Coordinates of C-alpha atoms in Angstrom, one line a residue:
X649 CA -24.3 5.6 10.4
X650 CA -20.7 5.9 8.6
X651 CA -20.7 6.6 5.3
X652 CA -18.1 4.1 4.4
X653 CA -20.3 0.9 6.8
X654 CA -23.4 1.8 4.9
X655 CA -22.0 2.3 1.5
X656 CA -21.9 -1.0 -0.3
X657 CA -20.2 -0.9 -3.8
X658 CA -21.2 -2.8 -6.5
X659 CA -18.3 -5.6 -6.2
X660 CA -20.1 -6.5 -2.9
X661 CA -22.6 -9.0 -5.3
X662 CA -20.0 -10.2 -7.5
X663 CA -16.8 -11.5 -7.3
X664 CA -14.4 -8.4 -7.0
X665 CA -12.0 -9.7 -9.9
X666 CA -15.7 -9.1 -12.0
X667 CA -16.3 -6.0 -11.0
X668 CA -13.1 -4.1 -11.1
X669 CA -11.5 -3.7 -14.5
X670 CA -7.5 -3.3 -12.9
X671 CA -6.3 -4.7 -9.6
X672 CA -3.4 -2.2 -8.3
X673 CA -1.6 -4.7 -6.1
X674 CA 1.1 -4.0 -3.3
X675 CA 3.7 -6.8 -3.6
X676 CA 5.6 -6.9 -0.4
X677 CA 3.3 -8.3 2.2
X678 CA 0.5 -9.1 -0.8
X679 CA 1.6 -10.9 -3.5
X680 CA 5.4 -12.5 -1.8
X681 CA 7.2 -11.9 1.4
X682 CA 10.4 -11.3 0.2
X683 CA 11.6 -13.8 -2.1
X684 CA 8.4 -16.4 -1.7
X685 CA 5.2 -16.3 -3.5
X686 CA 2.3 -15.5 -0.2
X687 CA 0.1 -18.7 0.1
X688 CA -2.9 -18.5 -2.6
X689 CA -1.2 -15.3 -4.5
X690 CA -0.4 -16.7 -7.9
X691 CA -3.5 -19.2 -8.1
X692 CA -6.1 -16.7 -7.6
X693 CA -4.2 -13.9 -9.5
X694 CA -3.6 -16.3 -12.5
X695 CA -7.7 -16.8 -12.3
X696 CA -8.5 -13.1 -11.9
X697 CA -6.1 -12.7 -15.1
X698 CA -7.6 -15.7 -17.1
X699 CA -11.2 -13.5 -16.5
X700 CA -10.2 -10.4 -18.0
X701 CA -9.0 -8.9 -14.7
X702 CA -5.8 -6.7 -15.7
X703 CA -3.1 -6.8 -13.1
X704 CA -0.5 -4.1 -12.2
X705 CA 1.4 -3.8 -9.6
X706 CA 2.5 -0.9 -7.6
X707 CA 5.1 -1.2 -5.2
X708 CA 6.4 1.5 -2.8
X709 CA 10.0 -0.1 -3.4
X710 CA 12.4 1.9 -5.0
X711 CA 15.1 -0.5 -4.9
X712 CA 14.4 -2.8 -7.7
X713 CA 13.5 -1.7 -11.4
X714 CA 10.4 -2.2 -12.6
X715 CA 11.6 -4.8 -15.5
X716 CA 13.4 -6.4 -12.4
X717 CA 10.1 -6.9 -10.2
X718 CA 8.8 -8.2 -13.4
X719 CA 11.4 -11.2 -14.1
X720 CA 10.4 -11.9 -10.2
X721 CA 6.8 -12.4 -10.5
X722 CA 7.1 -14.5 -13.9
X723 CA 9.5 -16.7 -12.2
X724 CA 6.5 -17.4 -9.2
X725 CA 4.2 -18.0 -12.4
X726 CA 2.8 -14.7 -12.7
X727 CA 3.8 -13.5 -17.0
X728 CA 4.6 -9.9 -15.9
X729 CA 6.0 -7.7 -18.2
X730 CA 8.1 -4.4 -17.4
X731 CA 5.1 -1.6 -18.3
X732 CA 2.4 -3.7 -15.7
X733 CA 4.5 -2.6 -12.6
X734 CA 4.5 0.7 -11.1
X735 CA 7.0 2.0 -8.2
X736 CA 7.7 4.7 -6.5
X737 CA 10.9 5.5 -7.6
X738 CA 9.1 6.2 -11.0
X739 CA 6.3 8.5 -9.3
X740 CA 9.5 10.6 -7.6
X741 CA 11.5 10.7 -10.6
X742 CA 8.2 12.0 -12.2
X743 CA 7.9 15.0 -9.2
X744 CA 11.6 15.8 -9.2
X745 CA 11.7 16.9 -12.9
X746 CA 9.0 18.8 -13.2
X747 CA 10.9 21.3 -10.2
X748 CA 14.5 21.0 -11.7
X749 CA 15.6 21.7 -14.8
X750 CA 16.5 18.9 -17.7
X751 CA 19.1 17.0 -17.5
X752 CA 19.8 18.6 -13.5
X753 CA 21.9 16.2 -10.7
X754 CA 20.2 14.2 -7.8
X755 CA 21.8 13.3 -5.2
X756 CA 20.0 9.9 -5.1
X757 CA 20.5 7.7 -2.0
X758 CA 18.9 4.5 -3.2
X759 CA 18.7 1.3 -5.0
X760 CA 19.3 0.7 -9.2
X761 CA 15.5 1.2 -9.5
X762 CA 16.0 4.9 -8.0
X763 CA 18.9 5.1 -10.6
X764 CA 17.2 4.2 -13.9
X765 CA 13.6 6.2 -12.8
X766 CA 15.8 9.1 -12.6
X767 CA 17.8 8.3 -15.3
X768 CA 14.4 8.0 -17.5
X769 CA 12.8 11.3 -16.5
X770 CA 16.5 12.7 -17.8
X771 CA 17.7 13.5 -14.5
X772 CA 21.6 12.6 -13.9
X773 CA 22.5 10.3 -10.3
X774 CA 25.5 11.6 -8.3
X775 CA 26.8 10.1 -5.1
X776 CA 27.9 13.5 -3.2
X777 CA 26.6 16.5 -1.5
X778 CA 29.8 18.1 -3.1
X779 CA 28.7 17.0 -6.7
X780 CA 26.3 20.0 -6.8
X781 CA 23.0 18.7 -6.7
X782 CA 19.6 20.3 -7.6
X783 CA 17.7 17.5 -5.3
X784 CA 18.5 15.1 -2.8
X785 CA 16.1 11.9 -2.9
X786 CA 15.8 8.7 -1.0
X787 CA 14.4 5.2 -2.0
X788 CA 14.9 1.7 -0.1
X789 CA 18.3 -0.2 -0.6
X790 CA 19.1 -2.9 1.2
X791 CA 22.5 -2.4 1.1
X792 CA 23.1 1.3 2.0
X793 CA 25.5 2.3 4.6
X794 CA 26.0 5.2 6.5
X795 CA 28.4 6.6 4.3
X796 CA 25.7 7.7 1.7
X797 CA 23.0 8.7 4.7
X798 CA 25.6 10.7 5.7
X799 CA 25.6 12.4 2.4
X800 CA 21.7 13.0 2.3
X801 CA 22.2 14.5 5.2
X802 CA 24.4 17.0 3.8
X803 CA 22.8 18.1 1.4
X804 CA 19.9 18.4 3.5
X805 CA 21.3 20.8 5.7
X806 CA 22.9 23.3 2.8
X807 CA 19.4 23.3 1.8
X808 CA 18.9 21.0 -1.2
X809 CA 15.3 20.2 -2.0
X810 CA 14.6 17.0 -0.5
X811 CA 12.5 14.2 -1.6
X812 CA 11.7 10.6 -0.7
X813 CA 9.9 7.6 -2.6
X814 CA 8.3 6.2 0.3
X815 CA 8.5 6.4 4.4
X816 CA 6.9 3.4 4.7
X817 CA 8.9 2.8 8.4
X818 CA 8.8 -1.4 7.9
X819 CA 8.9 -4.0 5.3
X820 CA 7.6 -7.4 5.0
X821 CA 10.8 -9.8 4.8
X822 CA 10.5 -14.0 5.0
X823 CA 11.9 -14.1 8.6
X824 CA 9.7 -11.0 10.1
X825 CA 8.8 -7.3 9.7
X826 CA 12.3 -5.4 9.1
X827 CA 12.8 -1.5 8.4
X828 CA 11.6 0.5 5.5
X829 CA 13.0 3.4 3.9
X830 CA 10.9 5.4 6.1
X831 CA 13.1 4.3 9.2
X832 CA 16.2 5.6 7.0
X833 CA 14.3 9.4 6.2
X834 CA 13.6 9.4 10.2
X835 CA 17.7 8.7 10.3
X836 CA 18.7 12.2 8.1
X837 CA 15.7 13.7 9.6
X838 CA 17.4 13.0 13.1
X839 CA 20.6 14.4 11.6
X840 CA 19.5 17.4 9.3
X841 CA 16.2 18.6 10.0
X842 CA 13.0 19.4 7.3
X843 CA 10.9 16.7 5.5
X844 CA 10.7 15.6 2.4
X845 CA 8.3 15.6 -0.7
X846 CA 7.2 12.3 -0.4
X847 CA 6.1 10.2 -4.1
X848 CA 5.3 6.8 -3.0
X849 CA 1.6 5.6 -1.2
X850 CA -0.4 7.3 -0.1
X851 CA 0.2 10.3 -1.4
X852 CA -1.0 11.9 -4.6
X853 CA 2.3 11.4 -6.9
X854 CA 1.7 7.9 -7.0
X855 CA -1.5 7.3 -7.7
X856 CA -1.0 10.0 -10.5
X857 CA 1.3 7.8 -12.0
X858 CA -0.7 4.6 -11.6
X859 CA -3.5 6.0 -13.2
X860 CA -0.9 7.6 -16.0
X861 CA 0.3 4.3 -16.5
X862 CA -2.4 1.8 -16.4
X863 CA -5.4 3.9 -18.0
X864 CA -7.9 2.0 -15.5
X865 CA -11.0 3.0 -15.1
X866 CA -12.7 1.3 -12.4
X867 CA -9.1 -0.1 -10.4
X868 CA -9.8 -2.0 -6.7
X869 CA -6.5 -1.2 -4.6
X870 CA -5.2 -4.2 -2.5
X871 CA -3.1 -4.2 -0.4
X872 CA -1.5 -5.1 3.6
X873 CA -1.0 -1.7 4.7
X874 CA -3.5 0.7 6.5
X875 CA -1.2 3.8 6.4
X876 CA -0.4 3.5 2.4
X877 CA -2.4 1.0 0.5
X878 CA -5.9 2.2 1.9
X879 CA -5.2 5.7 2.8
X880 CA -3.5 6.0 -1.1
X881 CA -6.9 4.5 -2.3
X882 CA -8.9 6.9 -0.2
X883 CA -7.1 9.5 -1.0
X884 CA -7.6 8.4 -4.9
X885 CA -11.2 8.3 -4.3
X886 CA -11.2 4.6 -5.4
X887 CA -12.3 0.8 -3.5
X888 CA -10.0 -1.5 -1.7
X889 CA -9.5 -4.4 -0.7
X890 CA -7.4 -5.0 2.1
X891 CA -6.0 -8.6 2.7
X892 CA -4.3 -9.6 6.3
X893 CA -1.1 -11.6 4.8
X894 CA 1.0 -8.7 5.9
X895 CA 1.6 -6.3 8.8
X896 CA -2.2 -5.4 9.4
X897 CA -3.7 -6.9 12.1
X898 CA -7.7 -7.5 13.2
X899 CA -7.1 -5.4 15.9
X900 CA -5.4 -2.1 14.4
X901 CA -8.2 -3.0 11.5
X902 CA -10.9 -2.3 14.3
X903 CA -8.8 0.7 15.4
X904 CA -8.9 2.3 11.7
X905 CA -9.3 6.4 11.5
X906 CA -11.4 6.9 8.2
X907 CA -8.7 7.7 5.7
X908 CA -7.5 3.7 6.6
X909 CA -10.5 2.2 6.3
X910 CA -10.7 -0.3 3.1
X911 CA -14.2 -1.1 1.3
X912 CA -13.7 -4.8 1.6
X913 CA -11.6 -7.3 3.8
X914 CA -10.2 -10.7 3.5
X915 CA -7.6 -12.9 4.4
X916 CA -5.6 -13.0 1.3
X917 CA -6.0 -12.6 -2.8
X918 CA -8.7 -15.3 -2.8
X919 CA -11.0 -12.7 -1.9
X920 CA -10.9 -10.9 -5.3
X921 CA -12.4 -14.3 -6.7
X922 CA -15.5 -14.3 -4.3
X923 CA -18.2 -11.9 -3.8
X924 CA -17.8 -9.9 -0.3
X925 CA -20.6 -10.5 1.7
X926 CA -23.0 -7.7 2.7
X927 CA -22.8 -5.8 6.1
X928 CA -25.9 -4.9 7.4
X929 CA -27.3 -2.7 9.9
X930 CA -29.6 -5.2 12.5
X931 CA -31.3 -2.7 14.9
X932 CA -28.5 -0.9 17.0
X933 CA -25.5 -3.3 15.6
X934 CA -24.6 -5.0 12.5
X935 CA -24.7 -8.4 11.3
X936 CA -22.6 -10.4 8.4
X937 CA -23.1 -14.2 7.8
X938 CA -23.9 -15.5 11.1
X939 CA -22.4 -13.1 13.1
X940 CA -24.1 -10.3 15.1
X941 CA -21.9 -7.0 16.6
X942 CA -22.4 -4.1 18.5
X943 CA -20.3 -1.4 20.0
X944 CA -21.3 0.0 23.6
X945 CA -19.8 2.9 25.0
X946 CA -15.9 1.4 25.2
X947 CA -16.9 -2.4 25.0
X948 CA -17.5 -4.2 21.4
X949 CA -19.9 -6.9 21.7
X950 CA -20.2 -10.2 18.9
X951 CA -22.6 -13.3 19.1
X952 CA -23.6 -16.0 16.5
X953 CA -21.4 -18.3 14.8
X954 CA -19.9 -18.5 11.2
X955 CA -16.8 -17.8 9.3
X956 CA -14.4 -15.5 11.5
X957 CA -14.0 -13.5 8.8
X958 CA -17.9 -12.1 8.9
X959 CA -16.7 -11.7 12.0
X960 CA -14.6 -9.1 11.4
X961 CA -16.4 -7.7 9.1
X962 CA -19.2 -6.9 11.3
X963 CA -17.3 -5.6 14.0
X964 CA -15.2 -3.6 12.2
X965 CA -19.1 -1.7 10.7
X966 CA -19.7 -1.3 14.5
X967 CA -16.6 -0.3 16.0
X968 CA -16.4 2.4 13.2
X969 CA -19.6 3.8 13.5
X970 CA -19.4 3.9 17.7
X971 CA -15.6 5.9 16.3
X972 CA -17.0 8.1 14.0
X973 CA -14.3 10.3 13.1
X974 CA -11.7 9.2 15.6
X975 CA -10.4 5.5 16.3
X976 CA -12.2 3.1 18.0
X977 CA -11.2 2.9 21.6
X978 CA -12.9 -0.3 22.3
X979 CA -11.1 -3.1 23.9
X980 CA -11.8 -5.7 21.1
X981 CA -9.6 -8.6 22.4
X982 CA -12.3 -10.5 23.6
X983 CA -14.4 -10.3 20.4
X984 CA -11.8 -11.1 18.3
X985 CA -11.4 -13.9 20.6
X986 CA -14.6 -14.9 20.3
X987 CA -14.7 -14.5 16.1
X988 CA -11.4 -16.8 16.1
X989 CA -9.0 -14.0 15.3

């Protein structure tokens, strides 16, 4: 059987804002959609908080700072202060000065939370390839033009270190699913050639700097994304939770290589206040709540009734044990069907 179907952590019998001392929360897709709160976010973080839950958040968007992000999540109801969010402009302002000297130029194509990480680590922001830059480092900005890709791309070719926050290629927005600074590395990439050091999730810079800054000791990771949020908490050697109010569907859930696949499940932040319910092997399959499922050779099976979430749950134990190491090729539509999802 997988290791990560059979293992069941602790939280599993509690409520997971019980048995986690820090949540590390992605906020795009998690906690708001742009500028509005996601359904259930602030009640059931406000409870997890009122428990003895610490909240932090950790965002892979460089383009706000940190004190900014704060001012955000207090206005939904959430008291934030500056030090309780992390981003990963502060996790590549952390790598670029420890390979340039003090006080060096960065060419930094980015928002004002790229500016003041960099300005922080000592680091100076210049706005030209010609301005003799050490680096050369991107984070998210709405508003950037081509002009200042342009630039990156410069620099890039004479051979400046590169380095990004984040190529997450999409982000979470109130009318849809628009592009992340990933989709604007892939444009200098086009144009110049190389890759960059990347900071942000789900590499190891960033959870370096979320432990740095928070000091937990036993954090749950939640967030929307398969390809940062989990893969940055497996990578951490650390649980998640993994909530579908953002771009992660049941389906690409099912199809989850092992470095994306999340301890726990649920539909949004209510789930840190519940107990996750146990996933157990029944004979060749696996059952949750009233739900039964079994994975044969490219078909995944599910019978019984319940909540479509145990559902999921259980196909998701069978699909990624039939897997193993690889996706599951299993045409799941009509479970998921079947499950309501």
């Amino acid at each position: 059987m997988n290791e990560q179907v059979r293992r069941q952590p602790d939280g599993c019998r509690r409520a997971l804002s019980e048995a986690y001392d820090t949540a590390l929360l992605d906020l795009d897709g998690v906690v708001y959609a742009g500028g509005q709160a996601i359904a259930h976010a602030v009640e059931s973080l406000t409870t997890a908080r009122d428990g003895g839950m610490h909240l932090a958040y950790v965002t892979n968007n460089a383009a706000r700072t940190p004190q900014a992000v704060a001012g955000q999540l207090t206005g939904f109801g959430l008291p934030t202060g500056a030090e309780d969010v992390i981003t990963s402009a502060q996790a590549v302002a952390r790598l670029i000065s420890e390979q340039v000297p003090a006080g060096a130029r960065v060419l930094a194509i980015g928002g004002e939370g790229l500016l003041v990480a960099l300005r922080e680590r000592g680091l100076e922001p210049v706005t030209s390839a010609d301005d003799d830059p050490a680096a050369v480092v991107q984070g998210f900005d709405p508003a950037l033009d081509w002009t200042r890709l342009a630039e990156a791309a410069y620099a890039v070719q004479r051979g400046v270190p590169w380095f990004a926050s984040n190529t997450d290629l999409t982000i979470p927005k109130e009318r849809g699913i628009a592009p992340g600074n990933g989709a604007l590395v892939e444009a200098v990439r086009i144009a110049a050639g190389g890759s960059p050091q990347v900071a942000g999730k789900p590499q190891p810079p960033m959870h370096r700097e979320t432990v740095l800054r928070t000091g937990a000791r036993r954090p749950l990771v939640i967030g929307d994304r398969l390809d940062t949020d989990i893969e940055g908490a497996v990578n951490g050697g650390v649980d998640s939770l993994l909530v579908l109010t953002g771009v992660t569907t049941p389906a690409a859930l099912l199809a989850a290589t092992p470095p994306h696949r999340p301890a726990y499940v649920d539909a949004d932040l209510r789930g840190l206040l519940t107990p996750q319910p146990e996933v157990s092997a029944d004979g060749d399959g696996f059952r949750c709540g009233g739900w039964r499922a079994e994975a044969s050779g490219d078909s995944l099976a599910v019978t019984g009734e319940g909540a479509p979430l145990d559902g999921l749950r259980a196909l998701c134990a069978a699909a990624w044990t039939a897997a193993g190491d690889g996706s599951c090729a299993a045409d799941a539509g009509k479970a998921l069907a079947r499950i309501g999802m």
